[in-house]
Coordinates of C-alpha atoms in Angstrom, one line a residue:
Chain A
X265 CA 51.3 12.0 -67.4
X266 CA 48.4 13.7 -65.5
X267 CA 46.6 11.3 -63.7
X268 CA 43.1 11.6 -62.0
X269 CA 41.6 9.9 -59.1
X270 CA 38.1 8.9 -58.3
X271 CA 36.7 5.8 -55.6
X272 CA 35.0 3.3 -57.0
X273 CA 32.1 3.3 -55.6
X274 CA 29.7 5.7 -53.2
X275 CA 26.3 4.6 -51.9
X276 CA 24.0 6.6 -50.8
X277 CA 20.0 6.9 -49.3
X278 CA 17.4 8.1 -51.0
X279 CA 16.9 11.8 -50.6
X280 CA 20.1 12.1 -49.1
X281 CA 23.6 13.7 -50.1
X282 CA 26.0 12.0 -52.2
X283 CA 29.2 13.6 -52.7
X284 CA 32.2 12.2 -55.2
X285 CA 35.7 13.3 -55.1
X286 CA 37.9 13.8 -58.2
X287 CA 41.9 14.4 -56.9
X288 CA 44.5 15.3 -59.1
X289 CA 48.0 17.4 -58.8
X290 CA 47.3 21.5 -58.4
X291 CA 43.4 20.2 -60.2
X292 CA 42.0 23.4 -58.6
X293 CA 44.2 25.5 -61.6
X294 CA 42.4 23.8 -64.1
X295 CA 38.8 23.3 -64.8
X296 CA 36.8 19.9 -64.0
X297 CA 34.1 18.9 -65.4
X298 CA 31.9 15.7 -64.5
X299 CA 29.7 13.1 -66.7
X300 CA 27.0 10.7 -65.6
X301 CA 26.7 7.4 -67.5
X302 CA 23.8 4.9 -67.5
X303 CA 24.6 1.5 -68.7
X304 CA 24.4 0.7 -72.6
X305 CA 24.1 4.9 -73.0
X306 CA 26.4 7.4 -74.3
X307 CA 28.1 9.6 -71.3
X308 CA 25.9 13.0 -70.4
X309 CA 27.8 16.2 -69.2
X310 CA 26.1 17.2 -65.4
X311 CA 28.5 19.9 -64.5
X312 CA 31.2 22.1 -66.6
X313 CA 33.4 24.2 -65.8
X314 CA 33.9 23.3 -62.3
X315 CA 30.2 24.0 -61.3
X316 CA 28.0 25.3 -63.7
X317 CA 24.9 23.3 -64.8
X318 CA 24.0 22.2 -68.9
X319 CA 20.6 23.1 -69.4
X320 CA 18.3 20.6 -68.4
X321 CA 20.6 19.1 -65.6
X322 CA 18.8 19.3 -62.4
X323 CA 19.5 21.8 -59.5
X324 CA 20.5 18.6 -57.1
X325 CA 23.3 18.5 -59.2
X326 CA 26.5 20.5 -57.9
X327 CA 30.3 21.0 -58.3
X328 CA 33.2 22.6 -56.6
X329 CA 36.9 22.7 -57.2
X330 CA 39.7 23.4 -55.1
X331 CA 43.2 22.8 -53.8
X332 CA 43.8 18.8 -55.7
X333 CA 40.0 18.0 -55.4
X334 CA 37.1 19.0 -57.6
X335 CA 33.5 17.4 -55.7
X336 CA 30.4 16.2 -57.4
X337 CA 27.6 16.8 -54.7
X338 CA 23.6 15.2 -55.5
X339 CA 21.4 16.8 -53.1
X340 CA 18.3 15.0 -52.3
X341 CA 19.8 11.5 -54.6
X342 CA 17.3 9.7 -56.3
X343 CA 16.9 6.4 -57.3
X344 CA 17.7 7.5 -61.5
X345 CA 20.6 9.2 -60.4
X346 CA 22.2 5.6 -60.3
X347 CA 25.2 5.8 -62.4
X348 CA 28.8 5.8 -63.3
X349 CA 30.3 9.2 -62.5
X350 CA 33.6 10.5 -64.7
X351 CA 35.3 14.0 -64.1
X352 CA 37.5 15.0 -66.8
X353 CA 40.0 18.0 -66.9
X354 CA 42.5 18.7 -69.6
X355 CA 46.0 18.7 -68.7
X356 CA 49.4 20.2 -70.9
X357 CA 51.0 17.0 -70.9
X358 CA 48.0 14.7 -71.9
X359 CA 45.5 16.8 -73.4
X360 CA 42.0 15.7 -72.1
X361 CA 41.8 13.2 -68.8
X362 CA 39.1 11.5 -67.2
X363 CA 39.0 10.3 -63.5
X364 CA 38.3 6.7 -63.3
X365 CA 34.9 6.6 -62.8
X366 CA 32.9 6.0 -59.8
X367 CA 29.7 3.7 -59.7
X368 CA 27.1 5.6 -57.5
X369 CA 24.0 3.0 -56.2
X370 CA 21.4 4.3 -54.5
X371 CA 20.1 1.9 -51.9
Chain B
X245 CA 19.7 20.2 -82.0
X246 CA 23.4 18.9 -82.7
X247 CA 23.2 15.3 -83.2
X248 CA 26.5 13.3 -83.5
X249 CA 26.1 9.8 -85.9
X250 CA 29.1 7.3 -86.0
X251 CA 29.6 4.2 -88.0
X252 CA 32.6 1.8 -88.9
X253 CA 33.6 -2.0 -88.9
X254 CA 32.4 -3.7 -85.6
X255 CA 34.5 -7.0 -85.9
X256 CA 38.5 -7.0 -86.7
X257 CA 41.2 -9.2 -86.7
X258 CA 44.2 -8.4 -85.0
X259 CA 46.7 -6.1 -86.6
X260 CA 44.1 -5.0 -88.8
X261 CA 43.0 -0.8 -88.9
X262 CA 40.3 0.4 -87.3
X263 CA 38.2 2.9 -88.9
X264 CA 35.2 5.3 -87.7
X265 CA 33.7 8.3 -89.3
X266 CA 31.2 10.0 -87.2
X267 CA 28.9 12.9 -88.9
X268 CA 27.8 16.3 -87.2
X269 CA 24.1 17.9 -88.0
X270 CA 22.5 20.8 -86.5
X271 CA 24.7 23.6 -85.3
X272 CA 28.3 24.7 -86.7
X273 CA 31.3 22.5 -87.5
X274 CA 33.9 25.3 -86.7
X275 CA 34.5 26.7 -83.1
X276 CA 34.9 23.2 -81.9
X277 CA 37.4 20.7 -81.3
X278 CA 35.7 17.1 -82.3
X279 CA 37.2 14.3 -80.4
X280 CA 37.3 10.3 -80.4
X281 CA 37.0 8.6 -77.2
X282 CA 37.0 5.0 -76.2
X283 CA 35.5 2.9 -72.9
X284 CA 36.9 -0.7 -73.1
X285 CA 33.9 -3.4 -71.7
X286 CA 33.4 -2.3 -68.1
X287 CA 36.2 0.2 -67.8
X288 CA 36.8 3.7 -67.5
X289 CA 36.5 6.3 -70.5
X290 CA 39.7 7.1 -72.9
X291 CA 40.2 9.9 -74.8
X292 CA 41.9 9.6 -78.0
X293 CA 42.5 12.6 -79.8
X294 CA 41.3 15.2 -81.6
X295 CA 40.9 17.5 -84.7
X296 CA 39.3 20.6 -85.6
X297 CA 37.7 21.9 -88.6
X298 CA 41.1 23.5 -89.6
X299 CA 42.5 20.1 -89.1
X300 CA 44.8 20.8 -86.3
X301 CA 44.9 17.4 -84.1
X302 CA 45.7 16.7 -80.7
X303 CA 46.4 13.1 -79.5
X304 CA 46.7 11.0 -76.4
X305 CA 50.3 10.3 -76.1
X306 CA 49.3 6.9 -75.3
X307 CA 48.3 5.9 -78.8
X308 CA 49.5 8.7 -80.9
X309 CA 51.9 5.9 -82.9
X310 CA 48.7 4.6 -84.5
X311 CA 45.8 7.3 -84.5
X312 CA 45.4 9.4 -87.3
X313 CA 42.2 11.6 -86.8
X314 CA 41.4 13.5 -90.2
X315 CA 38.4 16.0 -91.6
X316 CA 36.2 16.3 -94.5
X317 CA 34.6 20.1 -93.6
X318 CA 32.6 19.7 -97.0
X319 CA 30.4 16.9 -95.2
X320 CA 30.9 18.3 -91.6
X321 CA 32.2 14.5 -90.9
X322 CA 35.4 13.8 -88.9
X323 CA 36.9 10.0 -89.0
X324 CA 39.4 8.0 -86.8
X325 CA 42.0 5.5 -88.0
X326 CA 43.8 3.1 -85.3
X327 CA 46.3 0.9 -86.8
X328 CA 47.7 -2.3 -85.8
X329 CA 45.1 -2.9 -83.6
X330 CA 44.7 -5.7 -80.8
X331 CA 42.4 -7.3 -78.4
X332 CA 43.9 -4.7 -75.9
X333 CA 41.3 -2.0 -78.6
X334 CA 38.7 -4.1 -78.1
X335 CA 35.5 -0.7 -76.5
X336 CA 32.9 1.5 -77.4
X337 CA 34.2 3.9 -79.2
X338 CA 32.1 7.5 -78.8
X339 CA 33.0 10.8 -81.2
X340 CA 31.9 13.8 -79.2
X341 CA 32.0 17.6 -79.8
X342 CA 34.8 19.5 -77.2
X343 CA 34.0 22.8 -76.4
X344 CA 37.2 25.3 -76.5
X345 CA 37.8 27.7 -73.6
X346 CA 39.5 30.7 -73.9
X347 CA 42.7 29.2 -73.4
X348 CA 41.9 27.1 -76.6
X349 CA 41.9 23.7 -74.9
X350 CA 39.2 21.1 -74.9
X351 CA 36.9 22.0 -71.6
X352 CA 34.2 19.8 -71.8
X353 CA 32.4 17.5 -73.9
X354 CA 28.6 18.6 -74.7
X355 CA 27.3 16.1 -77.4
X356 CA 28.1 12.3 -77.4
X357 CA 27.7 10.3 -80.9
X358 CA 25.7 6.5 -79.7
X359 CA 29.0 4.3 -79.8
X360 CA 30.4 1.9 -81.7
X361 CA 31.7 -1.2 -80.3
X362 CA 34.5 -2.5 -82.3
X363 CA 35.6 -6.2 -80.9
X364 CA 38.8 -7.3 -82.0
X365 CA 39.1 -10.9 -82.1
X366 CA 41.1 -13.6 -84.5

C-alpha cells in the first residue's frame, strides 16, 4: 500500500508563514493535492495539482512538490485559516490516498 | 453551480448494509469519476471507491470485499452499499466529484456532498 505522511499539528503566529509537509515514496512523480477542513464542514480543495489555486482560494495559499515531499505554505496565516489540513495523491496500488491530516491553530 | 446531495440510514445495527445515494445537479455527470469517502469521528479522511458514469469502479483494497458502488445516469445519482458493517464503519460519509487527469486517474476532488453520519451501534 502507498502510505502518506503528514504531523499532526503546526502552530503558527498571525501574519506569519505556516508550512505543512506531506512525505510519501517517489510523491514528487505524482501529483498532490491539499484540502482544508473546518469542523462540522465538508472538506474544501486549496491547492490541485501540486500548486495551482481553485478559484476563490486565496493567494496566501501555496503548494510545491518535490523529491518524497509535496508542502502546503499559508503566507501571512490568519486566524480563519484554523483548520485540519489533508493532501491526497493517487497511487497504482491504492487508488486515491490522503495524508493523515494535520491540525493547524493559529495562536 | 454543481451541488452534490446525499442521504441514507444514519443508525445501523451491526452486520447490517449500509446504503447512501448521493445526487449530482448543475454541471455534467460524465467526464468525472464520483467517489465515496469516509472520516470516522475525529480521524483522518478514507476513500472508498469509485464509479463513473459508464460504471467502471475503482475501490480501496481495504474494503473492496463489502463495497459495491453502482449508477443510475438517468437520475445523475451514484449510491454506495457496505455490507456487513461494524462499529469499526461507524463516520461521515462524504460523496464527492474526482476530477480525471490525463492519465485517467482521480486527481483531485472539487465538490464535497454535506455528509452523512452513519453510527453503527447494537
Amino acid at each position: 500500500s502507498y502510505d502518506l505522511t503528514q504531523p499532526p499539528s503546526v502552530s503558527v503566529s498571525p501574519g506569519q508563514t505556516a508550512t505543512i509537509t506531506c512525505s510519501g515514496d517517489k510523491l514528487g512523480d505524482k501529483y498532490a493535492c491539499w484540502y482544508q477542513q473546518k469542523p462540522g464542514q465538508s472538506p474544501v480543495l486549496v491547492i490541485y495539482q501540486d500548486n495551482k489555486r481553485p478559484s476563490g482560494i486565496p493567494e496566501r495559499f501555496s503548494g510545491s512538490n518535490s523529491g518524497n515531499t509535496a508542502t502546503l505554505t499559508i503566507s501571512g496565516t490568519q486566524a480563519m485559516d484554523e483548520a485540519d489540513y489533508y493532501c491526497q495523491a493517487w497511487d497504482s496500488s491504492t487508488g486515491v490516498v490522503f495524508g493523515g491530516g494535520t491540525k493547524l491553530t493559529v495562536l | 453551480q454543481v451541488q452534490l446531495q446525499q442521504w441514507g440510514a444514519g443508525l445501523l445495527k451491526p452486520s447490517e448494509t449500509l446504503s447512501l445515494t448521493c445526487a449530482v445537479y448543475g454541471g455534467s455527470f460524465s467526464g468525472y469519476y464520483w467517489s465515496w469517502i469516509r472520516q470516522p469521528p475525529g480521524k483522518g479522511l478514507e476513500w472508498i471507491g469509485e464509479i463513473n458514469r459508464s460504471g467502471n469502479t475503482n475501490y480501496n483494497p481495504s474494503l473492496k470485499s463489502r463495497v459495491t458502488i453502482s449508477v443510475d445516469t438517468s437520475k445523475n445519482q451514484f449510491s454506495l452499499k457496505l455490507t456487513s458493517v461494524t462499529a469499526a464503519d461507524t463516520a461521515v460519509y462524504y460523496c464527492a466529484r474526482g476530477q480525471v487527469d490525463t492519465a485517467m486517474i482521480t486527481a483531485y476532488f472539487d465538490y464535497w456532498g454535506q455528509g452523512t453520519l452513519v453510527t453503527v451501534s447494537s
